[in-house]
Short mmCIF file of C-alpha atoms in Angstrom, two decimals:
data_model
loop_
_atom_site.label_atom_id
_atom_site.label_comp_id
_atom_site.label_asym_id
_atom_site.label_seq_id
_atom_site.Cartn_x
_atom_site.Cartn_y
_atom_site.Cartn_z
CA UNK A 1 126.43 68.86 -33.15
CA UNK A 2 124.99 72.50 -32.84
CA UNK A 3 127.39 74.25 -30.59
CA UNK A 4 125.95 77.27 -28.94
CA UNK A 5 127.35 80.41 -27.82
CA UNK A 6 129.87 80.79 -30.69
CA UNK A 7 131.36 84.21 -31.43
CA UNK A 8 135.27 85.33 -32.01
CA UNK A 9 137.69 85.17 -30.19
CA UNK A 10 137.59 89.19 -29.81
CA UNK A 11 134.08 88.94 -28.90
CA UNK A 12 134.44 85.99 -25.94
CA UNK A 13 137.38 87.96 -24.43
CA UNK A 14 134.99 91.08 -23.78
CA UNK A 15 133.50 88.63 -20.85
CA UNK A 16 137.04 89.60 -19.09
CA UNK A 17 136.54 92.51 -17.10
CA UNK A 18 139.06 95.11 -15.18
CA UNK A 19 140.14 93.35 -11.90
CA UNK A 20 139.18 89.79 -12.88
CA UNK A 21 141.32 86.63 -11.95
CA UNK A 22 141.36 84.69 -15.03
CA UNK A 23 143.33 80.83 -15.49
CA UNK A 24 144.46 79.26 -18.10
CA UNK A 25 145.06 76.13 -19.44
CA UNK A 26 148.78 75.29 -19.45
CA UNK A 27 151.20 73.40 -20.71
CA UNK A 28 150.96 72.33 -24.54
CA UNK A 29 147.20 73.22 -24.23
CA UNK A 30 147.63 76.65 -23.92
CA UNK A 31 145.11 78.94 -25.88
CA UNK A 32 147.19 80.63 -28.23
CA UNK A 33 144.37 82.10 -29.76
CA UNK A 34 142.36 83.52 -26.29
CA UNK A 35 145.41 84.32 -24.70
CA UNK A 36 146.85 87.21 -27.75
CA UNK A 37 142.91 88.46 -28.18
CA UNK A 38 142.86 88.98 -24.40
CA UNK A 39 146.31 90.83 -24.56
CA UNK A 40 145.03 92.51 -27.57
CA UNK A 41 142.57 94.31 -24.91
CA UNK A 42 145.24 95.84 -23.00
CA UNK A 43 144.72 98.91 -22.89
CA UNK A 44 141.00 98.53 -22.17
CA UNK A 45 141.94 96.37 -18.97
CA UNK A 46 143.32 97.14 -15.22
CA UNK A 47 144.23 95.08 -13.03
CA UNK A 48 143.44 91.72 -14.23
CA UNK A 49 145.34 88.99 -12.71
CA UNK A 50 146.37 85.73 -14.62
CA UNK A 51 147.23 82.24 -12.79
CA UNK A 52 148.30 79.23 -14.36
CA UNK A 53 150.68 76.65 -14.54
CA UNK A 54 153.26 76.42 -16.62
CA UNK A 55 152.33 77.87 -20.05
CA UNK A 56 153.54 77.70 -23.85
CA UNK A 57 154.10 79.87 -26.37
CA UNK A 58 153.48 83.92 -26.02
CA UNK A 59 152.60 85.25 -22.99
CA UNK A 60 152.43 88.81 -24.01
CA UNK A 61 150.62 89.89 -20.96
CA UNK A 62 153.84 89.85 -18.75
CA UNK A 63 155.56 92.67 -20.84
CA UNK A 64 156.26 95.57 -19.17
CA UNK A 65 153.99 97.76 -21.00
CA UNK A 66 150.75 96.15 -20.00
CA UNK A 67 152.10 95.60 -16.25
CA UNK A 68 148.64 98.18 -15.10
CA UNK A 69 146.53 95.72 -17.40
CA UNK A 70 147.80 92.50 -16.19
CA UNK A 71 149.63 90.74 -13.40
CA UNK A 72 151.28 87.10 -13.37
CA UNK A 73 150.63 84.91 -10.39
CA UNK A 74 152.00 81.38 -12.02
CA UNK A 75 151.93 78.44 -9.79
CA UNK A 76 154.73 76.98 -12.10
CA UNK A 77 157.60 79.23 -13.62
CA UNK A 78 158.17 77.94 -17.44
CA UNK A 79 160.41 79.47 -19.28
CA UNK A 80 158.28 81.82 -21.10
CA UNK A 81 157.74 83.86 -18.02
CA UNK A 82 160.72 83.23 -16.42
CA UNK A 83 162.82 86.68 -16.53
CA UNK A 84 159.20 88.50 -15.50
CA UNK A 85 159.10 87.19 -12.24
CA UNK A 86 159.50 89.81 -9.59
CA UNK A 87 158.25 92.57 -12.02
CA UNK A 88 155.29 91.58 -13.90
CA UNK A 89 154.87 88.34 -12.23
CA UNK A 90 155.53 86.36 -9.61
CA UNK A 91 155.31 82.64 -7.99
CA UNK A 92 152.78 81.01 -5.54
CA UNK A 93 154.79 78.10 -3.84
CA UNK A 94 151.97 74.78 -3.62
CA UNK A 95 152.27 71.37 -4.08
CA UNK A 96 150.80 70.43 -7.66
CA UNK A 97 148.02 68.28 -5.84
CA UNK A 98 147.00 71.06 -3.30
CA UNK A 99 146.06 74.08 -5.96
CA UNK A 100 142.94 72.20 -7.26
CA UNK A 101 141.81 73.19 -2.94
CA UNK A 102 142.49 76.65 -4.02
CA UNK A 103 140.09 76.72 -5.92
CA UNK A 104 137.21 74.05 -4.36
CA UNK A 105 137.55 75.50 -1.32
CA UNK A 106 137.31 78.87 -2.07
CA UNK A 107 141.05 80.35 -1.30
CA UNK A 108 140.71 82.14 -4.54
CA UNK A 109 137.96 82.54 -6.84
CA UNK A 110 138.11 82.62 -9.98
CA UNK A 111 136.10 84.94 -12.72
CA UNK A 112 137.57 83.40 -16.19
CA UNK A 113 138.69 80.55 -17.44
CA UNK A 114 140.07 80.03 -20.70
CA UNK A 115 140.56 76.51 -22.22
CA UNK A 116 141.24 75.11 -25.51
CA UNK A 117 139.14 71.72 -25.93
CA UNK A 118 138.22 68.77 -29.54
CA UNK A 119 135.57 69.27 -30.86
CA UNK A 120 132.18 67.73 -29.16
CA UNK A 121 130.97 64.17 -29.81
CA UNK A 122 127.43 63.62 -30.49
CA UNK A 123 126.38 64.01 -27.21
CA UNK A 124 127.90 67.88 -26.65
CA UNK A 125 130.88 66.40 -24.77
CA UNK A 126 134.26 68.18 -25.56
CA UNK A 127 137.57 66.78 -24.03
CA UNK A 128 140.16 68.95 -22.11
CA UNK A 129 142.66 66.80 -24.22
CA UNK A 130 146.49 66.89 -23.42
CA UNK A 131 145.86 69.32 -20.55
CA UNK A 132 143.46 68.35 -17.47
CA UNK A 133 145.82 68.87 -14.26
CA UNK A 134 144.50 71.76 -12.58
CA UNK A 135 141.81 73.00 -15.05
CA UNK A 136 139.32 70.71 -14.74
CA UNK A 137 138.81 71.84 -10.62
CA UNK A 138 138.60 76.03 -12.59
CA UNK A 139 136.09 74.68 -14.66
CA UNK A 140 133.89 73.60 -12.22
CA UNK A 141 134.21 76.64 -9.82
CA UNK A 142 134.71 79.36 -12.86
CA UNK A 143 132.18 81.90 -13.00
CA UNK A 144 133.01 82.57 -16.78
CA UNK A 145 134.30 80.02 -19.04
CA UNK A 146 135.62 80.59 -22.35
CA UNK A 147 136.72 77.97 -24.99
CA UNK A 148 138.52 77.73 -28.27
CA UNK A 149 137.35 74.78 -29.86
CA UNK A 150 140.06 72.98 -31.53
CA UNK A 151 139.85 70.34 -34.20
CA UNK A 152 143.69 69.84 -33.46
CA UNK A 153 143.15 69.20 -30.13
CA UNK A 154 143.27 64.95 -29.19
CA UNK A 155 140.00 63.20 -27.67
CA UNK A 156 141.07 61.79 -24.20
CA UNK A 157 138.90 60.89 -21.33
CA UNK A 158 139.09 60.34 -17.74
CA UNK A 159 138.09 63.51 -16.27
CA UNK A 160 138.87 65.38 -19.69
CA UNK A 161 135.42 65.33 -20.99
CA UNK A 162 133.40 68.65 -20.54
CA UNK A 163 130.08 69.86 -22.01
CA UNK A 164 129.41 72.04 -24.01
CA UNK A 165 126.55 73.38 -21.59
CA UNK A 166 129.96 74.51 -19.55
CA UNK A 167 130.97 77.08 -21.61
CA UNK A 168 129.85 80.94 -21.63
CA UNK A 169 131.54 81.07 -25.13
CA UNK A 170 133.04 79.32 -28.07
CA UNK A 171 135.56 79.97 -30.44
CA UNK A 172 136.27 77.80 -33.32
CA UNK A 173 140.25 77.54 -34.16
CA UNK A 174 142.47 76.23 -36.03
CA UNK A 175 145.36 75.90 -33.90
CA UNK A 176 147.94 73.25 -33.58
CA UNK A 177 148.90 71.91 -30.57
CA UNK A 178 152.20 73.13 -29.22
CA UNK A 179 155.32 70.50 -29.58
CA UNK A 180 157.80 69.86 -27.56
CA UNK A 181 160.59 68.14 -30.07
CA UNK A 182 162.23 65.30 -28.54
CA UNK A 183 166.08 65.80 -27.43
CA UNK A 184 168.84 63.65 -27.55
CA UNK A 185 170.27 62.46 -24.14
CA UNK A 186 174.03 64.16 -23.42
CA UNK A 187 176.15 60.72 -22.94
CA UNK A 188 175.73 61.74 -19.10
CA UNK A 189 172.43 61.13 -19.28
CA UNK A 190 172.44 58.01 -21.00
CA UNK A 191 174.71 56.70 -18.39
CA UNK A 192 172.17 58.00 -15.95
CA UNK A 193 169.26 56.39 -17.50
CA UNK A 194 171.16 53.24 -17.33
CA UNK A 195 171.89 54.16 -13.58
CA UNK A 196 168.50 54.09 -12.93
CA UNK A 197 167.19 51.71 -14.96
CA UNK A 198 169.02 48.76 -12.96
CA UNK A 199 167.17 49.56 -10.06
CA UNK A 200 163.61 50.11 -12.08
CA UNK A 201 161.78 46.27 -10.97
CA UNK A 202 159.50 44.82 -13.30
CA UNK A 203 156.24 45.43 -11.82
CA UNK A 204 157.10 48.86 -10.91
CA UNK A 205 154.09 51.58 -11.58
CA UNK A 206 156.12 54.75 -12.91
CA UNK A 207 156.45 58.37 -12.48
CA UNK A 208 158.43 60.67 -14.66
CA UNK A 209 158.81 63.18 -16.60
CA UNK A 210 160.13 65.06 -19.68
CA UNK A 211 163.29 65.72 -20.92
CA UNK A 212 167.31 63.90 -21.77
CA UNK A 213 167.04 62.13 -18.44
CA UNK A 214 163.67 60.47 -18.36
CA UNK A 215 164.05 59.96 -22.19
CA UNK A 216 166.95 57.94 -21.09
CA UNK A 217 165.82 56.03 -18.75
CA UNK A 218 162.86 54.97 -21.05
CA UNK A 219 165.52 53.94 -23.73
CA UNK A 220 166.95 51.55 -21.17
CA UNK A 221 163.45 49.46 -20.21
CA UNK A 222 162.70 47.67 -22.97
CA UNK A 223 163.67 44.36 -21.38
CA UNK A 224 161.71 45.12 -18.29
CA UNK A 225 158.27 43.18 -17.82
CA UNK A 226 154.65 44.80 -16.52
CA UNK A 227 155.28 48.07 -16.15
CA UNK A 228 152.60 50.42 -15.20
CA UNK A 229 152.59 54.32 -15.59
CA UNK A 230 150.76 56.43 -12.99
CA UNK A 231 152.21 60.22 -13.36
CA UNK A 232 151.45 64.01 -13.68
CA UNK A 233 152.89 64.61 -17.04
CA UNK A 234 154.33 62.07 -19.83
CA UNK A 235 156.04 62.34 -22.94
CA UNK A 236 156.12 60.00 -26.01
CA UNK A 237 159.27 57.55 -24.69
CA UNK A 238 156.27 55.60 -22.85
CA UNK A 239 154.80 55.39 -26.82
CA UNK A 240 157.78 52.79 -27.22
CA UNK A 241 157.07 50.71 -24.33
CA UNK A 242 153.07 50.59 -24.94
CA UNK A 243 154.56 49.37 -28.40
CA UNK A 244 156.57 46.85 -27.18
CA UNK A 245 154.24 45.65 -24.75
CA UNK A 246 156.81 46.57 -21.93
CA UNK A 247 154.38 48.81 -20.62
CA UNK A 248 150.78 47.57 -19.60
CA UNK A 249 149.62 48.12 -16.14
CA UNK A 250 148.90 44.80 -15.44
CA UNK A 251 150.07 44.98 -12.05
CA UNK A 252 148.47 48.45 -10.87
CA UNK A 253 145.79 48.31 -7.95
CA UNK A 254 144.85 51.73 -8.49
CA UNK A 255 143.37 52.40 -12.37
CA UNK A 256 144.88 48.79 -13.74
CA UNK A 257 145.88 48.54 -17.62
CA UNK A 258 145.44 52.31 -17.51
CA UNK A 259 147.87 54.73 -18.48
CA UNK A 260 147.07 57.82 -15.88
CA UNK A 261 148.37 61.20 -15.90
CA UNK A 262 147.32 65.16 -15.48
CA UNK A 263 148.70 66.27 -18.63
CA UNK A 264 151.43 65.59 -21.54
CA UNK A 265 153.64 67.34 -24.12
CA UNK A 266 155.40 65.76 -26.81
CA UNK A 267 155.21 65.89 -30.16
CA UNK A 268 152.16 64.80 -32.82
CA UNK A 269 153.11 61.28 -32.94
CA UNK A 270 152.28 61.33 -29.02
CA UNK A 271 149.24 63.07 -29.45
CA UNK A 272 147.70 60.81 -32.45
CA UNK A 273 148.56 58.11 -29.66
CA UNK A 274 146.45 59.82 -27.51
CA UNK A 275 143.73 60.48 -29.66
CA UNK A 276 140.51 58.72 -28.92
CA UNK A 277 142.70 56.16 -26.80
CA UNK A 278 140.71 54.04 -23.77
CA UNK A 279 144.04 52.79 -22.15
CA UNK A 280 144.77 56.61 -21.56
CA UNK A 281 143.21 58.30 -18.91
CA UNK A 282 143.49 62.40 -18.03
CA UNK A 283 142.73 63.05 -14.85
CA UNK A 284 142.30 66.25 -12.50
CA UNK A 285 145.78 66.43 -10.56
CA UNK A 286 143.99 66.66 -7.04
CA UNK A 287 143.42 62.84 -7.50
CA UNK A 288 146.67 62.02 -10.17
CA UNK A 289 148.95 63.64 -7.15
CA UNK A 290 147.37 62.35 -4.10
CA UNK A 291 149.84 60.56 -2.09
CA UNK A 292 146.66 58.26 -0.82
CA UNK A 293 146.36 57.18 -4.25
CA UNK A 294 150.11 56.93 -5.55
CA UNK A 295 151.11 54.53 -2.37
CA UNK A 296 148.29 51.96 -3.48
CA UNK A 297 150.27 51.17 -6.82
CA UNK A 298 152.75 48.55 -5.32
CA UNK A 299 156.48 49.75 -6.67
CA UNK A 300 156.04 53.16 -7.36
CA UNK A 301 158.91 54.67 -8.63
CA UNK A 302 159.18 58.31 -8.92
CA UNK A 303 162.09 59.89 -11.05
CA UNK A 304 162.46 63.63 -10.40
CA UNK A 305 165.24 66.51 -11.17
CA UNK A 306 166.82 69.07 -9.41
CA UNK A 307 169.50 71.82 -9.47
CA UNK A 308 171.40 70.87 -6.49
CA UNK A 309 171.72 68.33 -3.48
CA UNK A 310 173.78 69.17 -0.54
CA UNK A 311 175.89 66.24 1.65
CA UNK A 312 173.04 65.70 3.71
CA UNK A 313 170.42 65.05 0.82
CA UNK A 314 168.82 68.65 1.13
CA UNK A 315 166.96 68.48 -2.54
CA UNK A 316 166.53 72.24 -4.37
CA UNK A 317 164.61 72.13 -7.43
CA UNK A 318 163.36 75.05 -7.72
CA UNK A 319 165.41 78.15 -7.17
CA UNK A 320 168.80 79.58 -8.04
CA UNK A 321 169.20 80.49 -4.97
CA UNK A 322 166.68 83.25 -4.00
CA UNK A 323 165.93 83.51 -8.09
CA UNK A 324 163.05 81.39 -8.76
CA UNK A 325 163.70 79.17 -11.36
CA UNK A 326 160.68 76.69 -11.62
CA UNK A 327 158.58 75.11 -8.80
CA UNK A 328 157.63 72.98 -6.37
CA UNK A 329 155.20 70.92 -8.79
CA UNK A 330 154.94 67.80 -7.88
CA UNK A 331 158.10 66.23 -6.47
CA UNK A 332 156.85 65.79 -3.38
CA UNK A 333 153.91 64.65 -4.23
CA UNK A 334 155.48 61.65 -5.98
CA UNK A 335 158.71 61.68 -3.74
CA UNK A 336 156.05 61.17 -0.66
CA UNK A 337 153.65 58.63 -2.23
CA UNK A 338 156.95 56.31 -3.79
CA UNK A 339 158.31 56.05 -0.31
CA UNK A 340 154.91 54.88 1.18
CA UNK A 341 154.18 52.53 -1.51
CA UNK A 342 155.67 48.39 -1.03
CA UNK A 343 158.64 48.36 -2.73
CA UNK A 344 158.55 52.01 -3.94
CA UNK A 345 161.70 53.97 -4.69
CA UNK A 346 161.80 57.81 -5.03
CA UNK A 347 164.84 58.57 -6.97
CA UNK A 348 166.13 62.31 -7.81
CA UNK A 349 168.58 62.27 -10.75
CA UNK A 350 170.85 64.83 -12.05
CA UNK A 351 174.24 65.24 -14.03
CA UNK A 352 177.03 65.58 -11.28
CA UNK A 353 177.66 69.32 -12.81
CA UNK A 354 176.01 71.85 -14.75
CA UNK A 355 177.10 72.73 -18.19
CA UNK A 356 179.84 74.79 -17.16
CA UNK A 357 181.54 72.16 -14.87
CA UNK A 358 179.97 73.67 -11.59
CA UNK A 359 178.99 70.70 -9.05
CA UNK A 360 175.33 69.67 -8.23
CA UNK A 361 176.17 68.14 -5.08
CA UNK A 362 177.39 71.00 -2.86
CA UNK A 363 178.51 71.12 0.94
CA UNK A 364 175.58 73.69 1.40
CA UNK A 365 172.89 75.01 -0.81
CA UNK A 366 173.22 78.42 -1.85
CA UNK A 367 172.01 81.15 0.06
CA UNK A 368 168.43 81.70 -0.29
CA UNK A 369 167.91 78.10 -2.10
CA UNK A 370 164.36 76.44 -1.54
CA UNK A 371 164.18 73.11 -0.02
CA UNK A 372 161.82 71.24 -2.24
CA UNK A 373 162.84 67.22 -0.67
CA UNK A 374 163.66 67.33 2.49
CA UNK A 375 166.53 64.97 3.83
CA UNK A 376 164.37 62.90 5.73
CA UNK A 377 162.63 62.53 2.04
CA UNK A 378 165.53 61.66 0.30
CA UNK A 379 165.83 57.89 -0.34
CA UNK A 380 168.13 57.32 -3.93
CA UNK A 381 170.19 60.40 -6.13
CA UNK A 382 171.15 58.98 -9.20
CA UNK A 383 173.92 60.78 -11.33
CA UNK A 384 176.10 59.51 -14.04
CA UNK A 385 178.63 58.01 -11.64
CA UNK A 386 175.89 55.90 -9.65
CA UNK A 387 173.03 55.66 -7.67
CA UNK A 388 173.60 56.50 -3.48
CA UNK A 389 171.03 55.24 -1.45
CA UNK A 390 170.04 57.59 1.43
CA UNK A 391 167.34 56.04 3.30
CA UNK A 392 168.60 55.13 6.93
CA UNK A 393 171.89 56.52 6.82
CA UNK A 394 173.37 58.97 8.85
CA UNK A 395 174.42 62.57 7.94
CA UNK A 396 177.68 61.30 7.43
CA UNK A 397 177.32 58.17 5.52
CA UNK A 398 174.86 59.95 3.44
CA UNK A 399 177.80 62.49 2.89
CA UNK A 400 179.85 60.07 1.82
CA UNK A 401 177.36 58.13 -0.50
CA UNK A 402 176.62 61.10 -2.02
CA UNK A 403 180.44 62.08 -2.93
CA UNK A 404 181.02 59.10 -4.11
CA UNK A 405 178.54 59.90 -7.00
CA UNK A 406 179.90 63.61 -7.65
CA UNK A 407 182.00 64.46 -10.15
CA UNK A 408 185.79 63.33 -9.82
CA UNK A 409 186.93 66.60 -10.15
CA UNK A 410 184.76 67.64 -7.30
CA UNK A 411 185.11 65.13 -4.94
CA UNK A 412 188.44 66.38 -3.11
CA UNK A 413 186.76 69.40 -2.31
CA UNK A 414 183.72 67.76 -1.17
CA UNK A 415 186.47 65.61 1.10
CA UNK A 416 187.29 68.83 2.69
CA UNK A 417 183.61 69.44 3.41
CA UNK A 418 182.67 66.20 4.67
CA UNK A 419 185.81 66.15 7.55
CA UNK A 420 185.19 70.01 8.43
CA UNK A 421 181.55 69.22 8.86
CA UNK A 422 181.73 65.83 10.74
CA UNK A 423 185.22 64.22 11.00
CA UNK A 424 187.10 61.56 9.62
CA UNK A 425 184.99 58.93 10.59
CA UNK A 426 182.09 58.13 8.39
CA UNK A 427 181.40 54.26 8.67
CA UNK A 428 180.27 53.71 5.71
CA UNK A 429 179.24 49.86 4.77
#
């Protein structure tokens, strides 16, 4: 296939001008290459503002020394950027579903957009690969789009196929995709996989995503029946259950036998699995999000972290108190559309305490903490010591559900809190 428009990298990032907005791709998609020849312009640059989601690898435009040349404005906080916020970047709170309106609706323009795509088929059709979420909504309203074509980069489809015709200019790389290496589960998370996986009904269209806890709870479904997967990220646990035939989406409404989902990171063997792969389909995050859509899948069950819960189910997941530490994303999203769906169950899990012994469920959040799940949105917290179920209790019951599941060593003081706060009689059945 003759692919037009191809230059170097050093060449396509001269279409970025002083004062432009320019996204990019996030997540394991991230062009390496684009991103370090547009940094490489520095000094040639003012005031060019960069948005994206959460991003991987180098993201040398947030050092100090460029701050006149570039400006963050990330609508996730990974942990690449993380210590620049408040100096050389900072945070746009949204729902994951709503920043694809941003963009369609003209909130904020956008002048660049730099992707990382396969190679085209036969027809001139590149795919956006293991990265569609957001990008495929600044493709269509970019004025300027720039793309490293990638022959490491998996064939999906869905909305992940692009033409060529799309792009101002193309860069041929070599570039692997970025991995992210699986991790053991702590034995506190195994015990909270198992938790969670008791309550998990076969049938039950999932939403989850990476890291010990979800990889735990995947560990624990392999005797579970017609499993579905509708979700904004996955990792390569669900590889297993495709494998096993645990997972299948037999019993989806919305996108049946299909696995759907806005982006994923793993490592190669996911992205081989990916690769070309009909039962797997990428789709913009505006639809993959949409609460309308997520309710129609009967059993939806959404499994989502935080950082702390107060007594009354007050859910933080994205601050240390007022230090942002991540994002809104899409918990609510999914938190929202489990609770509307038949037989859905929206389920926050974390460890009972951090790594230095500190409780996650707290008589108040800390001062200046964001409120990601409301109370009134809080239906199950799983932890290693059980599962409470919040949805029509009372402050107090849901006080005392929720101690029940804290740490042993916390619980006395949370005691304290609970009689302080509402007296000594809680009711609980």
């Amino acid at each position: 296939m003759n692919i037009p428009n191809i230059m170097t990298a050093q060449e396509a990032v001269k279409l970025i001008k002083s004062g432009d907005r320019v996204l990019i791709q996030g997540g394991s998609a991230t062009p390496q290459t684009l991103v370090k020849a547009m940094v490489e312009r520095a000094p040639e640059l003012k005031g060019v503002e960069i948005v994206h989601l959460h991003t991987e690898g180098e993201c040398g435009y947030t050092k100090p020394e460029f701050r006149d040349s570039f400006h963050t404005n990330a609508f996730f906080i990974g942990g690449n950027i993380r210590k620049m916020v408040g100096d050389t970047a900072d945070y746009i709170p949204i729902f994951l579903s709503d920043i694809p309106s941003l963009f369609r609706q003209g909130y904020m323009d956008l002048d660049v957009v730099l992707v990382n795509v396969s190679p085209p088929d036969k027809h001139g059709f590149c795919s956006l690969g293991v990265s569609v979420d957001i990008v495929i909504s600044g493709i269509e309203q970019g004025k300027t789009v720039i793309a490293q074509i990638n022959s490491h980069m998996p064939r999906t489809f869905g909305d992940a196929l692009v033409h060529l015709n799309n792009f101002s200019a193309c860069v041929l790389v070599e570039e692997e995709i970025h991995e992210m290496k699986f991790v053991a589960p702590s034995e506190e998370e195994k015990a909270i996989g198992k938790n969670i996986a008791e309550i998990i009904d076969d049938g039950a269209t999932l939403q989850m995503g990476i890291g010990g806890i979800p990889n735990a709870v995947l560990t624990f479904l392999t005797n579970h029946k017609n499993l579905g997967v509708h979700t904004e990220m996955f990792s390569e646990g669900i590889v297993d259950l495709v494998e096993k035939g645990v997972v299948n989406g037999s019993q989806k409404k919305v996108n049946p036998y299909k696995i759907v989902s806005g982006f994923a990171m793993g490592t190669r063997r996911l992205y081989d699995f990916m690769d070309d792969n009909p039962e797997i389909e990428m789709k913009d995050i505006a639809y993959v999000n949409d609460t309308a859509i997520i309710r129609q899948n009967p059993k939806a069950t959404a499994i989502n972290s935080a950082i702390e819960i107060d007594i009354t189910g007050q859910v933080c997941a994205d601050s240390i108190g007022t230090r942002m530490f991540s994002g809104v994303g899409g918990q609510m999203d999914f938190m929202r559309g489990a609770a509307l769906s038949i037989g859905g169950k929206p389920i926050i899990a974390i460890t009972s305490t951090t790594l230095k012994g500190v409780s996650k469920i707290v008589p108040m959040l800390k001062q200046g903490a964001g409120v990601v799940t409301t109370r009134a949105h809080a239906r199950f917290v799983a932890t290693e010591y059980g599962v409470a179920e919040l949805f029509g209790r009372n402050l107090k019951q849901r006080a005392q559900s929720l101690r029940d599941i804290a740490h042993p060593d916390h619980r006395e003081e949370l005691d304290k809190a609970i009689f302080d706060r509402f007296g000594s009689s809680l009711m609980v059945k």
